[in-house]
Structures are given as C-alpha cells and as structure tokens.
mmCIF file of C-alpha atoms in Angstrom:
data_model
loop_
_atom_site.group_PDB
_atom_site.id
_atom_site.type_symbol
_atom_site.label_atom_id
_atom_site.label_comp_id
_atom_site.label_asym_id
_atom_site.label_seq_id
_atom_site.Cartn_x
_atom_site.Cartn_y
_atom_site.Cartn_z
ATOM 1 C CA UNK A 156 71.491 72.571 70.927
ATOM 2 C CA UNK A 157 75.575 71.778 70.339
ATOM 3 C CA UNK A 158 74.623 72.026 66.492
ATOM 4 C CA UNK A 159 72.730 75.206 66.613
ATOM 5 C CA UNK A 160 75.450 76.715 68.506
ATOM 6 C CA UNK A 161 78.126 75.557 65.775
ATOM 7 C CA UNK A 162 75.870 76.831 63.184
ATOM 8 C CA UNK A 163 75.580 80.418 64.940
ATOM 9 C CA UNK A 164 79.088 80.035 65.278
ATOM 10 C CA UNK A 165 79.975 79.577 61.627
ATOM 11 C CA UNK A 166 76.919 82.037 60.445
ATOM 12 C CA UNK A 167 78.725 84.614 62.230
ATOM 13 C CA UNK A 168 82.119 83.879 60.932
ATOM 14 C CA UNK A 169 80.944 84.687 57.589
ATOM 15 C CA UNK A 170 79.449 87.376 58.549
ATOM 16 C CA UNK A 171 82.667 89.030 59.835
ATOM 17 C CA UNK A 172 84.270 87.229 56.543
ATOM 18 C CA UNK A 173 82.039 88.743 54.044
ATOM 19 C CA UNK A 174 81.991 92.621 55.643
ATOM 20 C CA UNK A 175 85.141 92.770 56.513
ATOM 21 C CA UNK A 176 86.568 91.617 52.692
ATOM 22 C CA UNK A 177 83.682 93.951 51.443
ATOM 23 C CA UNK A 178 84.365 97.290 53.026
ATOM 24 C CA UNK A 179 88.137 96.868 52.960
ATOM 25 C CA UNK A 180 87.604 96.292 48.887
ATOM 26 C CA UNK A 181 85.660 99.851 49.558
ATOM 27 C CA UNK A 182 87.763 101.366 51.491
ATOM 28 C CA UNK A 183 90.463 101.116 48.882
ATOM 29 C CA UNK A 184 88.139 100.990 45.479
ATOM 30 C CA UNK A 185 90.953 102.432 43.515
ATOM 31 C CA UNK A 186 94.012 100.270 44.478
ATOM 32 C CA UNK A 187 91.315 96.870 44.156
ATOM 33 C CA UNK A 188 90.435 98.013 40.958
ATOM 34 C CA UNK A 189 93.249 98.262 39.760
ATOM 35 C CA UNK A 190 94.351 95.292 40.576
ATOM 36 C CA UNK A 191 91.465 93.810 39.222
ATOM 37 C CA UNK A 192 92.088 95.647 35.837
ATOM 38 C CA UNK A 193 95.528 93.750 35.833
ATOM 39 C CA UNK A 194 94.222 90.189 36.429
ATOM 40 C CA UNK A 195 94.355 87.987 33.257
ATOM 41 C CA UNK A 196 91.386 86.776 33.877
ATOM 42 C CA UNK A 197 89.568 89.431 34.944
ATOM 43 C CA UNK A 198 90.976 92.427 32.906
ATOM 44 C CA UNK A 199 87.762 92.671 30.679
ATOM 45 C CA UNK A 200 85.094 92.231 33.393
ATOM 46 C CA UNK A 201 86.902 94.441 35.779
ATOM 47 C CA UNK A 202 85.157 97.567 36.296
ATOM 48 C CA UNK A 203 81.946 95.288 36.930
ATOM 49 C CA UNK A 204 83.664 92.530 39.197
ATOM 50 C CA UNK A 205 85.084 95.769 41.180
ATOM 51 C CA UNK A 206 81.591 97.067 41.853
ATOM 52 C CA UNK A 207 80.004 93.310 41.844
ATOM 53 C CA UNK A 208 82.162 91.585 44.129
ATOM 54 C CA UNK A 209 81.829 93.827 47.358
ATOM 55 C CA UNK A 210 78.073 94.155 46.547
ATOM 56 C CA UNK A 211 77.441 90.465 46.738
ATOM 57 C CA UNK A 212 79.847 90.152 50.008
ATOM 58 C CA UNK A 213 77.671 92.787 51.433
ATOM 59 C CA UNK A 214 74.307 90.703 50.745
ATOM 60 C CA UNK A 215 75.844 87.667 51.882
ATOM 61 C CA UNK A 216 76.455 89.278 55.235
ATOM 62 C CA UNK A 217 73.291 90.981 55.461
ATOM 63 C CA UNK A 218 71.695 87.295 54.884
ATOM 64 C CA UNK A 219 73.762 85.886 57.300
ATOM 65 C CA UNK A 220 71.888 88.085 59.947
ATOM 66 C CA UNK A 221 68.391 87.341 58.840
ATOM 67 C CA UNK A 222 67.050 84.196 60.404
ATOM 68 C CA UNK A 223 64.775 83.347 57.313
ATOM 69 C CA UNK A 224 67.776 83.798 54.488
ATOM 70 C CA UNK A 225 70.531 82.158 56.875
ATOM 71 C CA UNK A 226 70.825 79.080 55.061
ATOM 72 C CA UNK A 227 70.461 80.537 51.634
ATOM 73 C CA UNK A 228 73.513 83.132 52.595
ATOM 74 C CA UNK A 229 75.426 80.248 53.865
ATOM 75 C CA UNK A 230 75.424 78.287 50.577
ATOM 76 C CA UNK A 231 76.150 81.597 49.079
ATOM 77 C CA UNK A 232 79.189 82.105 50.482
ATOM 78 C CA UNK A 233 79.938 78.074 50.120
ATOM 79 C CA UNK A 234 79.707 78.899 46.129
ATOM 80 C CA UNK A 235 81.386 82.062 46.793
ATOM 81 C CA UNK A 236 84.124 80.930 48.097
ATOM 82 C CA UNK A 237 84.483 78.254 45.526
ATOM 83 C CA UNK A 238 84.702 80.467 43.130
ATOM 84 C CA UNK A 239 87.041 82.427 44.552
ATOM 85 C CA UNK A 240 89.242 79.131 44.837
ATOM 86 C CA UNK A 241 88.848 78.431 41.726
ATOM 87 C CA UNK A 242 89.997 81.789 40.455
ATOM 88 C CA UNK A 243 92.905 82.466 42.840
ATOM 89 C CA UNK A 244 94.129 78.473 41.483
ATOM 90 C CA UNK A 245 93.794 79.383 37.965
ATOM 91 C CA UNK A 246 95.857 82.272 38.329
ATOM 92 C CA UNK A 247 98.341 80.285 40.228
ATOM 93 C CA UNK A 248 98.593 77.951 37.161
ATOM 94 C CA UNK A 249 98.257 80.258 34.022
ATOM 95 C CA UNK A 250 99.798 83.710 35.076
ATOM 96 C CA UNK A 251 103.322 84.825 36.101
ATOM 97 C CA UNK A 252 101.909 88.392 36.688
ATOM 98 C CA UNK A 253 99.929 87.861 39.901
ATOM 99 C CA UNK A 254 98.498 90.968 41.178
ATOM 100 C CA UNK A 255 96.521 90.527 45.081
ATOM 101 C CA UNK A 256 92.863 91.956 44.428
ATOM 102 C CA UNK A 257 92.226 90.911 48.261
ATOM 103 C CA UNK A 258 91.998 92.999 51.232
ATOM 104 C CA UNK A 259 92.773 93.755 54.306
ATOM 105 C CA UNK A 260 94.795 91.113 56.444
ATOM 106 C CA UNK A 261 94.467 88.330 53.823
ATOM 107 C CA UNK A 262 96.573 90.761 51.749
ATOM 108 C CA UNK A 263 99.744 89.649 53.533
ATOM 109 C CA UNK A 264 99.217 85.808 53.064
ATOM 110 C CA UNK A 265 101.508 83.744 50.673
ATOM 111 C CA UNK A 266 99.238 82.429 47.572
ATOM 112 C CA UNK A 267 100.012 78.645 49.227
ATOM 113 C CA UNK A 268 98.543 80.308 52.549
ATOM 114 C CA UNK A 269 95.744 82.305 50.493
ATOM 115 C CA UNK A 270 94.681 78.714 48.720
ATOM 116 C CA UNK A 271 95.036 76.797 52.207
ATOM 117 C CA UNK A 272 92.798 79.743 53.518
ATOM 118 C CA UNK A 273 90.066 79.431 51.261
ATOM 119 C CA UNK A 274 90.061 75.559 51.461
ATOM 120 C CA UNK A 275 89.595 75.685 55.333
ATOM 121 C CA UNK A 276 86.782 78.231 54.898
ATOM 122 C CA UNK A 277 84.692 75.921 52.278
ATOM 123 C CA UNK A 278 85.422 73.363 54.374
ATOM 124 C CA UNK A 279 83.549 75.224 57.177
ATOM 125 C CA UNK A 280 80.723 76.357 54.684
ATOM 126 C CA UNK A 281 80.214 72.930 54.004
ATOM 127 C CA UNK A 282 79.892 71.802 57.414
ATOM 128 C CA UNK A 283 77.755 74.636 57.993
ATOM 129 C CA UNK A 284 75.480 73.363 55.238
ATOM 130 C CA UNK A 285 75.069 69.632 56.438
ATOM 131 C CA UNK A 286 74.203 70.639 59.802
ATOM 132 C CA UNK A 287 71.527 73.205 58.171
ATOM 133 C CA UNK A 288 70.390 70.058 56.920
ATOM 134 C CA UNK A 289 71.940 70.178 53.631
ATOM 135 C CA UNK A 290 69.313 70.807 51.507
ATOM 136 C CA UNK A 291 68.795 74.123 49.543
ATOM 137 C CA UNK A 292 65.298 73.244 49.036
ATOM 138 C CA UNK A 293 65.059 73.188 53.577
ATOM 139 C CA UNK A 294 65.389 76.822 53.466
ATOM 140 C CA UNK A 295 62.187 77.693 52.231
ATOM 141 C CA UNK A 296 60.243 74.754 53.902
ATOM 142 C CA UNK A 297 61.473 75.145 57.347
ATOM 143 C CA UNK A 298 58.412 77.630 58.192
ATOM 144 C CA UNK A 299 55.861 75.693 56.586
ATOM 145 C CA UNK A 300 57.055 72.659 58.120
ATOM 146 C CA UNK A 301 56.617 73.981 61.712
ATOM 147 C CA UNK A 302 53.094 75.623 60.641
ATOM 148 C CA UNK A 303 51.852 71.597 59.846
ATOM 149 C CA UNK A 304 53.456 70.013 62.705
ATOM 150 C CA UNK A 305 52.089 72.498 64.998
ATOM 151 C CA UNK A 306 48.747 72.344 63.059
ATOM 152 C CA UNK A 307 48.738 68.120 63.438
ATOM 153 C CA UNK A 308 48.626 68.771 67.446
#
C-alpha cells in the first residue's frame, strides 16, 4: 500500500512536471524558440526541437494519467530527463553563450541549481521505476499476469 502511494505520488509529480514545462514552452513559443535557435547544440534542429519538445512533455503527462501507460510514461520521463541533463551539462562545458530554453519558474534557477534540479528529479524517476518493478518489459505483462493468476483459482 506505502509503495503504491509513493508511486501515485511521484506519477503525479511528473505529471505537474511535464504540463507545466510544456504549456509554459507554449505559452511563450516565440521567446523558447528563440532561444532554442541560439543553442550551439541545438541551432540546426531548432525549429523541430521547439515543436518536439513540448509535444513529447505533453504525451508524457497524458501517460502519466492512464493507468495502463503509467509505467511506460514514467521511464519516459526517466530518459527524458536524462537527456535533458545531459544537454544542459554539455552546454555547461562547451559554450560561453548560454541561452535558458526553460520555462516558467525553473527559468530563474542558477545552471548549478538547474543541474542539481534535474539530478534530484532522475533520481525520483528512478525510484519510481524500481518500485514499478523495474522492468520495462512489466508494463505490458501486468494485465496478463492478473488474467492467469485469477484464471489458476
């Protein structure tokens, strides 16, 4: 029961995470395009990655509310976020030009506090995903799994 509620708990985090970063990236398409367009990195793929990224936040938070993709949203945003991570800590390293293609509240974090962020939120995906049982290959055996035991009584 304790580790359903934790689950529920950290489902709906990233929930809130996910639509939250997503319409704020919306809400101000031009300035986080921009920004996008003035990433190193990301200067070529930007017009995509400016449409792309909110998209996929938006599925990941519509999984995150459907009780048979759950677990698959959940090591979505795990990868996500990694990504992310990774991103934000190679522009740290490789670019003295470092334009802020977040929004909303996470806007106004220091890159230290931005990279701290991020870490404690895959660390919470990743707890999330051990008590889901850890496997990606549970997600779609959970229901058939219940339809045998319940078949064996």
């Amino acid at each position: 029961m304790k580790k359903k509620i934790i689950l529920e708990i950290i489902y709906v985090s990233f929930l809130i995470l996910w639509a939250y970063a997503a319409f704020s990236k919306l809400f101000a398409f031009d300035i986080f395009s921009t920004q996008l367009g003035k990433s190193p990195l990301l200067r070529s793929v930007a017009p995509v990655a400016a449409i792309g990224v909110p998209v996929i936040e938006l599925v990941l938070a519509a999984m995150l509310i459907m009780e048979r993709t759950k677990k698959i949203g959940l090591i979505g945003s795990l990868v996500l976020m990694v990504i992310f991570t990774v991103y934000l800590i190679g522009i740290l390293a490789f670019s003295t030009d470092i334009p802020c293609s977040c929004g909303g509240l996470l806007q106004d974090l220091t890159w230290k506090q931005h990279v701290f962020f991020n870490l404690g939120v895959i660390v919470l995906a990743t707890i999330g995903v051990f008590l889901q049982g850890g496997r990606f290959s549970n997600w779609k055996s959970d229901k058939m799994n219940k339809s045998l035991v319940r078949q064996s009584l």
